[in-house]
Amino acid sequence: MRDGRVRLGRQTWQFTGDVRIVSSAVAVGPKEAQGPLAGEFDLVFDDLYLGEKTWERAERKLLEMAVQTAIDKGALANEEIDVIVAGDLLNQIISATFATRSLQFPFLGVYGACSTSMESLAIAAALVNAGYATYAVAACSSHNCTAEKQYRYPTEYGGQKPPYAQWTVTGAGAAVVGKGIGGPRITHATIGRVVDWQQKDPFDMGSAMAPAAADTIATHFRDTARTPEDYDLIVTGDLASVGTPLVRELLAEMGYDIGAVHRDCGLMIYSPEQGVFAGGSGCASSAVVTYSHIVKGLNSGTYRRVLVVATGALLSPITYQQGESIPCIAHAVALERVAAAEEGA
Amino acid sequence: MKVPQTSDALRQQRLRIERYQQRVKEVKPKPPVARNGVKAFLVGGLICAFGQAIQNFYMYFFDFNERTAGNPTVATLIFLSAMLTGLGVYDKIGQFAGAGTAVPVTGFANSIASAAIEHRAEGYVLGVGSNMFKLAGSVIVFGVVAAFVVGLIRTLVVGMGG
């Protein structure tokens, strides 16, 4: 039950108003379009360059298209958007800043590595709930080639990757947040802490991020007095096949058995035979799955209540070259279907 | 998971992390070292055999001897490697072959060509020029240093012996 409190515990925000995801849209690249969720995406591109000169421009375009499509789907005018909260994985979050340069919205840039998707959604929901924005857009993007270029090796370099490496999702997702029009309700957001359990392998982000995800999920349950049974679906952003069993075990140790309702976006977006190693990663992983499959599922009634836990590895090439471990973070947002009867009331 | 305040809680947290690290080792799939070794051996051997064929070709059809045929042979392998890199094929072979394509001169060429292609968007000077030895640079540096050390030892040993 929700009451008038805006904060539960130290980390969980409760949105007291009727804050909704009014509309959402995703744009993806070619590999994602061959995955099991292909039919649910709004915009699909069969070229990693999207007809642009550089990958960085392509990523920007994905973000612009996702944002514009989300606004159009909500039948809103661009002038009605009071603020956009957006981020990405590149240095100085250039995809978000350059994309909003052309969109000309008041802009708040955020960075939480792959947790940016839910970080931006939580902030947008808080701004709408408090009345600082009537409509706010939350958006983020990632691109396989720009991420490889920044974090790892040149894309055409012939180095062998280990089986626990992950594949950065090429895509962008955007959600328009507003009050009481339609779409799933955003009820809570649990803001994560930076958790570092001394993992050092930059190819194995699942193991590094699982403790952060477990921390945020357990905190969410404690703050809201909920249990895993209260959700039809708990999704983590990009723990992939290595981090998925680990987060379940960590939560089981704390007394929460999420196995029955837990899935991972990094495993939902690709099928195993697509050659993506352990699964998908990148902030588009959780954004693309949430803003297509999950929002649609909540609108159609497939899901009633979903907890999206976006996980981020806060490393940079410099920190791992200097031998530092990988600090991680996870932010959770609870989404709820508003039943038709309640909608009329 | 409260922030540990007392030394007792700190110790417990450290134990949890140690236990977790143990568990990660069990869960994390191990690279198939034996299979990768065999693949590297076969592909690497094939590349070397191919190189030998090129060398023989230069010796048979052109006026090269065993010593002088080395240069055009290496140049040919570098050219083919750079071309396969540009066509987007070399990284796929590399994922299959591992050290088999990394160790021969083709791997060296691929590391330079791939970095050059990657940073072409930042221009010829600041992009291609300053980034193409991003990966190969350390091989050159330590290769030269190693050669210097070995050369020094040889000079000293031969000097003392003679």
Short mmCIF file of C-alpha atoms in Angstrom, two decimals:
data_model
loop_
_atom_site.label_atom_id
_atom_site.label_comp_id
_atom_site.label_asym_id
_atom_site.label_seq_id
_atom_site.Cartn_x
_atom_site.Cartn_y
_atom_site.Cartn_z
CA MET A 1 0.00 0.00 0.00
CA ARG A 2 1.20 3.46 -0.76
CA ASP A 3 0.84 6.21 1.77
CA GLY A 4 1.74 9.88 1.81
CA ARG A 5 5.43 9.39 2.53
CA VAL A 6 7.80 10.40 -0.24
CA ARG A 7 10.70 8.42 1.14
CA LEU A 8 10.89 4.95 2.63
CA GLY A 9 14.06 4.17 4.51
CA ARG A 10 17.21 5.87 3.36
CA GLN A 11 17.27 4.83 -0.28
CA THR A 12 13.75 4.40 -1.62
CA TRP A 13 11.68 7.18 -3.13
CA GLN A 14 7.91 6.75 -3.17
CA PHE A 15 6.06 8.63 -5.88
CA THR A 16 2.92 9.88 -4.23
CA GLY A 17 1.38 11.30 -7.39
CA ASP A 18 -0.01 9.34 -10.32
CA VAL A 19 3.30 9.32 -12.20
CA ARG A 20 3.19 7.27 -15.41
CA ILE A 21 5.28 6.24 -18.37
CA VAL A 22 3.00 8.02 -20.83
CA SER A 23 4.78 6.59 -23.85
CA SER A 24 8.08 5.01 -24.70
CA ALA A 25 10.11 4.04 -27.75
CA VAL A 26 13.26 2.15 -28.61
CA ALA A 27 15.62 2.12 -31.58
CA VAL A 28 18.06 -0.73 -32.15
CA GLY A 29 20.77 -1.98 -34.46
CA PRO A 30 20.94 -5.06 -36.67
CA LYS A 31 21.99 -7.72 -34.16
CA GLU A 32 19.26 -6.79 -31.69
CA ALA A 33 16.75 -6.97 -34.53
CA GLN A 34 17.61 -10.65 -34.97
CA GLY A 35 17.02 -11.41 -31.28
CA PRO A 36 13.91 -12.88 -29.65
CA LEU A 37 12.40 -9.45 -28.85
CA ALA A 38 12.70 -8.15 -32.44
CA GLY A 39 8.94 -7.78 -32.92
CA GLU A 40 8.61 -5.37 -30.00
CA PHE A 41 11.03 -2.67 -31.13
CA ASP A 42 9.80 0.61 -32.67
CA LEU A 43 12.74 1.38 -34.93
CA VAL A 44 15.18 -1.13 -36.37
CA PHE A 45 18.31 -0.27 -38.36
CA ASP A 46 20.18 -2.80 -40.45
CA ASP A 47 23.37 -0.73 -40.61
CA LEU A 48 25.62 -0.04 -37.61
CA TYR A 49 26.41 3.39 -39.08
CA LEU A 50 22.74 4.34 -39.65
CA GLY A 51 23.96 6.12 -42.77
CA GLU A 52 26.16 8.42 -40.68
CA LYS A 53 29.89 9.02 -41.04
CA THR A 54 30.94 7.80 -37.60
CA TRP A 55 29.68 5.37 -34.97
CA GLU A 56 29.43 8.21 -32.47
CA ARG A 57 27.02 10.02 -34.82
CA ALA A 58 25.09 6.78 -35.29
CA GLU A 59 24.62 6.39 -31.54
CA ARG A 60 23.43 9.99 -31.28
CA LYS A 61 20.94 9.38 -34.06
CA LEU A 62 19.58 6.30 -32.29
CA LEU A 63 19.00 8.40 -29.19
CA GLU A 64 17.37 11.26 -31.10
CA MET A 65 15.08 8.88 -32.96
CA ALA A 66 14.04 7.04 -29.80
CA VAL A 67 13.25 10.30 -27.98
CA GLN A 68 11.32 11.80 -30.89
CA THR A 69 9.36 8.60 -31.47
CA ALA A 70 8.45 8.35 -27.78
CA ILE A 71 7.14 11.94 -27.81
CA ASP A 72 5.21 11.34 -31.02
CA LYS A 73 3.69 8.14 -29.65
CA GLY A 74 2.45 10.10 -26.63
CA ALA A 75 0.83 12.60 -29.03
CA LEU A 76 2.77 15.42 -27.42
CA ALA A 77 4.49 18.41 -28.94
CA ASN A 78 8.22 18.90 -28.32
CA GLU A 79 7.42 22.20 -26.57
CA GLU A 80 5.51 20.31 -23.90
CA ILE A 81 8.64 18.49 -22.69
CA ASP A 82 9.95 20.45 -19.72
CA VAL A 83 13.14 18.52 -19.17
CA ILE A 84 15.07 15.58 -20.58
CA VAL A 85 17.24 13.45 -18.29
CA ALA A 86 19.66 11.46 -20.42
CA GLY A 87 23.04 9.78 -20.46
CA ASP A 88 25.21 7.23 -22.22
CA LEU A 89 28.52 5.41 -21.86
CA LEU A 90 30.87 7.67 -23.79
CA ASN A 91 33.29 10.14 -22.25
CA GLN A 92 31.57 13.42 -21.37
CA ILE A 93 28.25 11.66 -22.24
CA ILE A 94 28.54 13.07 -25.76
CA SER A 95 25.67 11.03 -27.20
CA ALA A 96 23.19 12.58 -24.78
CA THR A 97 24.54 16.13 -25.03
CA PHE A 98 24.83 16.13 -28.82
CA ALA A 99 21.43 14.52 -29.28
CA THR A 100 19.75 17.12 -27.07
CA ARG A 101 21.61 19.87 -28.89
CA SER A 102 19.35 19.20 -31.84
CA LEU A 103 16.24 18.52 -29.74
CA GLN A 104 16.60 21.78 -27.75
CA PHE A 105 15.04 20.59 -24.49
CA PRO A 106 16.16 21.72 -21.05
CA PHE A 107 18.72 19.00 -20.30
CA LEU A 108 20.08 17.17 -17.30
CA GLY A 109 22.97 14.83 -18.10
CA VAL A 110 23.45 11.74 -15.96
CA TYR A 111 26.04 8.99 -15.83
CA GLY A 112 25.71 5.68 -14.03
CA ALA A 113 27.33 3.42 -16.63
CA CYS A 114 24.73 0.82 -17.60
CA SER A 115 22.48 1.85 -14.69
CA THR A 116 21.86 5.17 -16.48
CA SER A 117 18.54 3.87 -17.81
CA MET A 118 16.88 3.60 -14.41
CA GLU A 119 18.85 6.49 -12.91
CA SER A 120 17.36 8.79 -15.55
CA LEU A 121 13.88 7.32 -15.15
CA ALA A 122 13.97 7.72 -11.35
CA ILE A 123 15.05 11.37 -11.64
CA ALA A 124 12.44 12.11 -14.31
CA ALA A 125 9.72 10.53 -12.15
CA ALA A 126 10.83 12.54 -9.10
CA LEU A 127 10.77 15.80 -11.10
CA VAL A 128 7.28 15.06 -12.39
CA ASN A 129 6.04 13.93 -8.98
CA ALA A 130 7.31 17.14 -7.38
CA GLY A 131 5.83 19.31 -10.11
CA TYR A 132 9.08 20.66 -11.52
CA ALA A 133 8.13 19.16 -14.85
CA THR A 134 4.77 18.34 -16.37
CA TYR A 135 6.40 16.03 -18.86
CA ALA A 136 9.95 14.76 -18.53
CA VAL A 137 11.82 12.43 -20.86
CA ALA A 138 14.22 9.78 -19.56
CA ALA A 139 16.56 8.38 -22.20
CA CYS A 140 19.87 6.61 -22.73
CA SER A 141 21.85 4.88 -25.44
CA SER A 142 24.81 2.61 -26.12
CA HIS A 143 26.48 1.41 -29.30
CA ASN A 144 28.58 -1.71 -29.63
CA CYS A 145 31.35 -0.09 -31.65
CA THR A 146 31.65 3.15 -29.68
CA ALA A 147 31.78 1.17 -26.43
CA GLU A 148 34.41 -1.25 -27.77
CA LYS A 149 36.44 1.69 -29.01
CA GLN A 150 36.34 3.46 -25.68
CA TYR A 151 36.58 0.58 -23.21
CA ARG A 152 38.42 -2.18 -25.09
CA TYR A 153 40.17 -2.72 -28.41
CA PRO A 154 39.53 -1.56 -31.98
CA THR A 155 36.51 -3.44 -33.34
CA GLU A 156 38.53 -5.10 -36.11
CA TYR A 157 41.30 -6.21 -33.74
CA GLY A 158 41.60 -9.99 -33.78
CA GLY A 159 42.04 -10.59 -30.04
CA GLN A 160 40.25 -13.58 -28.57
CA LYS A 161 37.55 -12.77 -26.02
CA PRO A 162 36.82 -15.06 -23.08
CA PRO A 163 33.45 -16.88 -22.89
CA TYR A 164 32.32 -14.65 -19.99
CA ALA A 165 32.74 -11.41 -22.00
CA GLN A 166 29.56 -9.53 -22.93
CA TRP A 167 28.21 -7.88 -26.05
CA THR A 168 27.31 -4.19 -25.81
CA VAL A 169 23.79 -3.58 -27.10
CA THR A 170 23.43 -1.10 -29.96
CA GLY A 171 20.30 0.84 -29.23
CA ALA A 172 18.53 3.64 -27.42
CA GLY A 173 15.43 3.82 -25.29
CA ALA A 174 13.30 6.77 -24.21
CA ALA A 175 10.30 7.17 -21.94
CA VAL A 176 8.01 10.17 -21.57
CA VAL A 177 7.04 10.56 -17.92
CA GLY A 178 3.91 12.50 -17.00
CA LYS A 179 0.99 12.44 -14.62
CA GLY A 180 -2.17 10.34 -14.92
CA ILE A 181 -2.77 9.93 -18.64
CA GLY A 182 -2.18 6.29 -19.31
CA GLY A 183 0.57 3.74 -19.26
CA PRO A 184 2.19 1.98 -16.34
CA ARG A 185 2.55 3.81 -13.06
CA ILE A 186 6.00 4.46 -11.61
CA THR A 187 5.56 3.81 -7.91
CA HIS A 188 9.02 3.56 -6.35
CA ALA A 189 12.67 4.05 -7.09
CA THR A 190 15.45 2.61 -4.97
CA ILE A 191 18.69 4.49 -5.42
CA GLY A 192 21.71 2.22 -5.19
CA ARG A 193 24.98 2.65 -3.37
CA VAL A 194 28.38 2.06 -4.95
CA VAL A 195 29.32 -1.50 -4.05
CA ASP A 196 32.77 -2.92 -4.69
CA TRP A 197 33.46 -6.57 -3.97
CA GLN A 198 36.98 -6.51 -5.37
CA GLN A 199 36.35 -7.92 -8.84
CA LYS A 200 39.08 -6.88 -11.25
CA ASP A 201 38.43 -8.58 -14.60
CA PRO A 202 37.05 -5.92 -16.98
CA PHE A 203 35.65 -8.64 -19.26
CA ASP A 204 33.62 -10.14 -16.42
CA MET A 205 31.20 -7.41 -15.42
CA GLY A 206 28.45 -9.82 -14.35
CA SER A 207 30.43 -10.95 -11.31
CA ALA A 208 31.38 -7.39 -10.46
CA MET A 209 27.81 -6.06 -10.67
CA ALA A 210 25.89 -8.90 -8.99
CA PRO A 211 26.63 -7.72 -5.41
CA ALA A 212 25.43 -4.19 -6.27
CA ALA A 213 22.21 -5.59 -7.76
CA ALA A 214 21.64 -7.79 -4.71
CA ASP A 215 22.23 -4.84 -2.39
CA THR A 216 19.70 -2.63 -4.18
CA ILE A 217 17.07 -5.38 -4.51
CA ALA A 218 17.34 -6.36 -0.82
CA THR A 219 17.17 -2.69 0.18
CA HIS A 220 14.09 -2.23 -1.99
CA PHE A 221 12.34 -5.18 -0.32
CA ARG A 222 13.27 -3.92 3.14
CA ASP A 223 12.26 -0.30 2.51
CA THR A 224 8.94 -1.14 0.85
CA ALA A 225 8.16 -4.18 3.04
CA ARG A 226 7.67 -6.13 -0.15
CA THR A 227 8.83 -9.62 -1.07
CA PRO A 228 9.71 -11.23 -4.42
CA GLU A 229 6.14 -12.60 -4.53
CA ASP A 230 4.84 -9.04 -4.90
CA TYR A 231 6.35 -8.90 -8.40
CA ASP A 232 5.53 -10.81 -11.59
CA LEU A 233 8.94 -9.96 -12.91
CA ILE A 234 12.21 -8.68 -11.49
CA VAL A 235 14.68 -7.86 -14.26
CA THR A 236 18.32 -6.99 -13.87
CA GLY A 237 19.97 -4.90 -16.58
CA ASP A 238 23.00 -6.78 -17.85
CA LEU A 239 24.31 -9.41 -15.45
CA ALA A 240 24.21 -12.00 -18.26
CA SER A 241 24.87 -15.69 -17.73
CA VAL A 242 27.67 -15.25 -15.17
CA GLY A 243 26.05 -12.64 -12.92
CA THR A 244 22.53 -14.08 -13.04
CA PRO A 245 23.12 -17.15 -10.83
CA LEU A 246 25.34 -15.06 -8.55
CA VAL A 247 22.71 -12.40 -7.80
CA ARG A 248 20.15 -15.11 -7.06
CA GLU A 249 22.53 -16.82 -4.65
CA LEU A 250 23.41 -13.57 -2.88
CA LEU A 251 19.73 -12.73 -2.39
CA ALA A 252 18.96 -16.27 -1.24
CA GLU A 253 21.62 -15.81 1.45
CA MET A 254 19.74 -12.71 2.57
CA GLY A 255 16.48 -14.61 2.66
CA TYR A 256 14.94 -13.55 -0.66
CA ASP A 257 14.25 -16.19 -3.27
CA ILE A 258 13.82 -14.33 -6.56
CA GLY A 259 14.54 -17.32 -8.84
CA ALA A 260 10.93 -17.75 -9.92
CA VAL A 261 10.42 -14.17 -11.11
CA HIS A 262 13.93 -13.07 -12.04
CA ARG A 263 15.19 -12.55 -15.60
CA ASP A 264 18.09 -10.61 -17.02
CA CYS A 265 17.72 -8.12 -19.91
CA GLY A 266 21.17 -9.12 -21.20
CA LEU A 267 19.86 -12.67 -21.66
CA MET A 268 16.42 -11.62 -22.98
CA ILE A 269 17.62 -9.45 -25.83
CA TYR A 270 19.77 -12.01 -27.68
CA SER A 271 19.45 -15.71 -28.28
CA PRO A 272 22.51 -17.78 -27.27
CA GLU A 273 23.38 -18.77 -30.83
CA GLN A 274 23.95 -15.12 -31.81
CA GLY A 275 27.57 -15.28 -30.62
CA VAL A 276 27.27 -12.74 -27.83
CA PHE A 277 29.40 -14.65 -25.28
CA ALA A 278 27.68 -14.40 -21.86
CA GLY A 279 24.95 -12.01 -23.05
CA GLY A 280 24.17 -8.35 -23.69
CA SER A 281 25.42 -5.30 -21.78
CA GLY A 282 25.32 -1.52 -22.05
CA CYS A 283 22.72 0.95 -20.86
CA ALA A 284 20.61 0.15 -23.90
CA SER A 285 20.28 -3.43 -22.64
CA SER A 286 17.89 -2.54 -19.82
CA ALA A 287 16.43 0.50 -21.59
CA VAL A 288 15.52 -1.34 -24.78
CA VAL A 289 13.90 -4.27 -22.94
CA THR A 290 12.08 -2.06 -20.42
CA TYR A 291 10.76 0.54 -22.83
CA SER A 292 9.47 -2.06 -25.29
CA HIS A 293 8.71 -5.51 -23.90
CA ILE A 294 8.05 -4.57 -20.26
CA VAL A 295 6.03 -1.38 -20.87
CA LYS A 296 3.95 -3.25 -23.48
CA GLY A 297 3.50 -6.17 -21.10
CA LEU A 298 2.29 -3.84 -18.34
CA ASN A 299 -0.10 -2.09 -20.72
CA SER A 300 -1.53 -5.35 -22.06
CA GLY A 301 -1.81 -7.05 -18.69
CA THR A 302 0.88 -9.70 -19.17
CA TYR A 303 2.62 -8.15 -16.18
CA ARG A 304 1.03 -6.44 -13.21
CA ARG A 305 4.06 -5.31 -11.28
CA VAL A 306 7.67 -5.23 -12.44
CA LEU A 307 10.90 -4.21 -10.73
CA VAL A 308 13.61 -3.07 -13.15
CA VAL A 309 17.09 -3.13 -11.64
CA ALA A 310 19.62 -1.52 -13.97
CA THR A 311 23.19 -2.46 -13.13
CA GLY A 312 26.29 -0.41 -13.90
CA ALA A 313 30.02 -1.11 -13.73
CA LEU A 314 31.71 2.18 -12.91
CA LEU A 315 35.11 1.44 -14.38
CA SER A 316 37.21 3.22 -16.96
CA PRO A 317 40.16 1.93 -19.00
CA ILE A 318 42.41 4.06 -16.78
CA THR A 319 41.19 2.56 -13.51
CA TYR A 320 41.69 -1.03 -14.58
CA GLN A 321 45.08 -0.30 -16.10
CA GLN A 322 46.01 1.14 -12.71
CA GLY A 323 44.95 -2.13 -11.10
CA GLU A 324 41.80 -0.85 -9.37
CA SER A 325 38.83 -3.09 -8.73
CA ILE A 326 35.46 -2.40 -10.38
CA PRO A 327 32.97 -0.38 -8.30
CA CYS A 328 29.38 -1.06 -9.31
CA ILE A 329 25.93 0.38 -8.78
CA ALA A 330 22.32 -0.64 -9.35
CA HIS A 331 19.18 1.47 -9.39
CA ALA A 332 15.71 -0.07 -9.16
CA VAL A 333 12.41 1.33 -10.40
CA ALA A 334 9.07 -0.30 -9.64
CA LEU A 335 6.42 -0.17 -12.37
CA GLU A 336 2.79 -1.12 -11.92
CA ARG A 337 -0.11 -1.77 -14.25
CA VAL A 338 -3.09 0.46 -13.61
CA ALA A 339 -6.18 -1.74 -13.96
CA ALA A 340 -8.89 -0.52 -16.31
CA ALA A 341 -11.47 -0.20 -13.48
CA GLU A 342 -9.09 1.90 -11.43
CA GLU A 343 -8.30 3.98 -14.49
CA GLY A 344 -11.94 5.00 -14.83
CA ALA A 345 -12.34 5.88 -11.17
CA MET B 1 23.95 -5.07 4.02
CA LYS B 2 24.64 -2.20 6.39
CA VAL B 3 27.86 -0.25 6.08
CA PRO B 4 30.19 -2.14 8.42
CA GLN B 5 31.00 -0.02 11.45
CA THR B 6 32.73 -2.27 13.95
CA SER B 7 35.84 -4.33 13.31
CA ASP B 8 33.67 -7.42 13.76
CA ALA B 9 31.31 -6.35 11.00
CA LEU B 10 34.27 -5.42 8.82
CA ARG B 11 35.74 -8.87 9.29
CA GLN B 12 32.43 -10.45 8.40
CA GLN B 13 32.13 -8.33 5.27
CA ARG B 14 35.64 -9.34 4.25
CA LEU B 15 34.71 -12.99 4.75
CA ARG B 16 31.61 -12.55 2.61
CA ILE B 17 33.70 -11.00 -0.17
CA GLU B 18 36.26 -13.81 0.04
CA ARG B 19 33.50 -16.41 -0.13
CA TYR B 20 31.99 -14.58 -3.09
CA GLN B 21 35.30 -14.49 -4.93
CA GLN B 22 35.55 -18.24 -4.44
CA ARG B 23 32.04 -18.66 -5.83
CA VAL B 24 32.82 -16.44 -8.84
CA LYS B 25 35.72 -18.72 -9.71
CA GLU B 26 33.31 -21.67 -9.77
CA VAL B 27 30.57 -19.96 -11.77
CA LYS B 28 32.73 -18.17 -14.35
CA PRO B 29 33.16 -20.34 -17.45
CA LYS B 30 36.81 -21.11 -18.07
CA PRO B 31 38.29 -20.46 -21.49
CA PRO B 32 38.76 -23.91 -23.10
CA VAL B 33 42.57 -23.78 -22.93
CA ALA B 34 43.27 -27.18 -24.52
CA ARG B 35 40.86 -26.60 -27.40
CA ASN B 36 42.17 -23.05 -27.91
CA GLY B 37 45.72 -24.42 -27.88
CA VAL B 38 44.96 -26.96 -30.59
CA LYS B 39 43.16 -24.37 -32.73
CA ALA B 40 46.04 -21.91 -32.29
CA PHE B 41 48.54 -24.62 -33.22
CA LEU B 42 46.67 -25.58 -36.38
CA VAL B 43 45.83 -22.08 -37.61
CA GLY B 44 49.25 -20.70 -36.66
CA GLY B 45 50.91 -23.63 -38.41
CA LEU B 46 48.75 -23.10 -41.49
CA ILE B 47 49.75 -19.43 -41.65
CA CYS B 48 53.43 -20.39 -41.37
CA ALA B 49 53.08 -23.07 -44.03
CA PHE B 50 51.37 -20.51 -46.25
CA GLY B 51 54.26 -18.12 -45.58
CA GLN B 52 56.70 -20.84 -46.61
CA ALA B 53 54.77 -21.34 -49.84
CA ILE B 54 55.00 -17.60 -50.57
CA GLN B 55 58.72 -17.66 -49.88
CA ASN B 56 59.21 -20.59 -52.23
CA PHE B 57 57.15 -18.76 -54.82
CA TYR B 58 59.45 -15.73 -54.69
CA MET B 59 62.52 -17.96 -54.83
CA TYR B 60 61.23 -20.05 -57.70
CA PHE B 61 59.71 -17.40 -59.94
CA PHE B 62 61.86 -14.39 -59.04
CA ASP B 63 65.52 -13.82 -58.42
CA PHE B 64 65.46 -14.23 -54.63
CA ASN B 65 67.52 -16.53 -52.45
CA GLU B 66 66.43 -17.95 -49.09
CA ARG B 67 67.68 -14.88 -47.21
CA THR B 68 66.38 -12.15 -49.50
CA ALA B 69 62.96 -13.80 -50.04
CA GLY B 70 62.13 -13.05 -46.38
CA ASN B 71 61.27 -9.40 -46.94
CA PRO B 72 58.75 -9.77 -49.79
CA THR B 73 57.23 -12.77 -47.96
CA VAL B 74 56.60 -10.75 -44.81
CA ALA B 75 55.29 -7.84 -46.87
CA THR B 76 52.82 -10.14 -48.61
CA LEU B 77 51.55 -11.57 -45.31
CA ILE B 78 51.20 -8.07 -43.88
CA PHE B 79 49.28 -6.96 -46.95
CA LEU B 80 46.88 -9.91 -46.77
CA SER B 81 46.36 -9.44 -43.02
CA ALA B 82 45.63 -5.72 -43.41
CA MET B 83 43.24 -6.48 -46.26
CA LEU B 84 41.34 -9.09 -44.23
CA THR B 85 41.20 -6.60 -41.35
CA GLY B 86 39.72 -3.95 -43.63
CA LEU B 87 37.16 -6.44 -44.94
CA GLY B 88 36.09 -7.15 -41.36
CA VAL B 89 37.10 -10.80 -41.46
CA TYR B 90 40.30 -10.91 -39.41
CA ASP B 91 38.64 -10.33 -36.03
CA LYS B 92 36.35 -13.30 -36.65
CA ILE B 93 39.31 -15.54 -37.55
CA GLY B 94 41.09 -14.16 -34.47
CA GLN B 95 38.20 -15.09 -32.16
CA PHE B 96 38.46 -18.66 -33.48
CA ALA B 97 42.23 -19.01 -33.67
CA GLY B 98 43.39 -16.93 -30.67
CA ALA B 99 47.16 -17.03 -30.41
CA GLY B 100 47.28 -18.75 -33.80
CA THR B 101 46.56 -15.47 -35.55
CA ALA B 102 47.98 -13.18 -32.85
CA VAL B 103 51.54 -14.50 -32.75
CA PRO B 104 52.58 -14.50 -36.45
CA VAL B 105 53.38 -11.23 -38.23
CA THR B 106 49.74 -11.17 -39.40
CA GLY B 107 48.60 -10.44 -35.83
CA PHE B 108 51.00 -7.53 -35.61
CA ALA B 109 49.69 -6.15 -38.90
CA ASN B 110 46.10 -6.60 -37.72
CA SER B 111 46.73 -4.66 -34.50
CA ILE B 112 48.09 -1.71 -36.50
CA ALA B 113 45.51 -1.81 -39.30
CA SER B 114 42.55 -2.20 -36.94
CA ALA B 115 43.65 0.77 -34.80
CA ALA B 116 44.20 2.86 -37.94
CA ILE B 117 40.70 2.06 -39.24
CA GLU B 118 39.14 2.63 -35.82
CA HIS B 119 40.55 6.14 -35.47
CA ARG B 120 40.22 7.24 -39.10
CA ALA B 121 37.19 9.30 -38.02
CA GLU B 122 39.44 11.54 -35.91
CA GLY B 123 41.54 12.52 -38.94
CA TYR B 124 44.81 11.35 -40.48
CA VAL B 125 47.20 13.05 -38.08
CA LEU B 126 45.52 12.97 -34.66
CA GLY B 127 43.47 9.88 -35.47
CA VAL B 128 45.35 7.43 -37.67
CA GLY B 129 48.85 8.73 -37.05
CA SER B 130 48.79 8.91 -33.29
CA ASN B 131 46.63 5.85 -32.67
CA MET B 132 47.81 3.20 -35.10
CA PHE B 133 50.57 1.99 -32.78
CA LYS B 134 48.27 2.01 -29.75
CA LEU B 135 48.45 -1.78 -29.48
CA ALA B 136 51.60 -2.49 -31.48
CA GLY B 137 53.64 0.21 -29.77
CA SER B 138 54.39 -1.82 -26.66
CA VAL B 139 55.46 -4.80 -28.80
CA ILE B 140 57.95 -2.58 -30.63
CA VAL B 141 59.24 -0.96 -27.43
CA PHE B 142 59.78 -4.18 -25.54
CA GLY B 143 61.05 -5.95 -28.66
CA VAL B 144 63.76 -3.32 -29.07
CA VAL B 145 64.60 -3.36 -25.34
CA ALA B 146 64.83 -7.17 -25.34
CA ALA B 147 67.02 -7.12 -28.45
CA PHE B 148 69.29 -4.57 -26.78
CA VAL B 149 69.64 -6.67 -23.62
CA VAL B 150 70.28 -9.87 -25.53
CA GLY B 151 72.78 -8.07 -27.75
CA LEU B 152 74.56 -6.69 -24.69
CA ILE B 153 74.79 -10.12 -23.07
CA ARG B 154 76.12 -11.64 -26.27
CA THR B 155 78.76 -8.95 -26.65
CA LEU B 156 79.89 -9.38 -23.05
CA VAL B 157 79.95 -13.19 -23.19
CA VAL B 158 81.70 -13.29 -26.56
CA GLY B 159 84.05 -10.49 -25.45
CA MET B 160 85.02 -12.31 -22.28
CA GLY B 161 85.26 -15.65 -24.02
CA GLY B 162 87.44 -14.31 -26.80
#
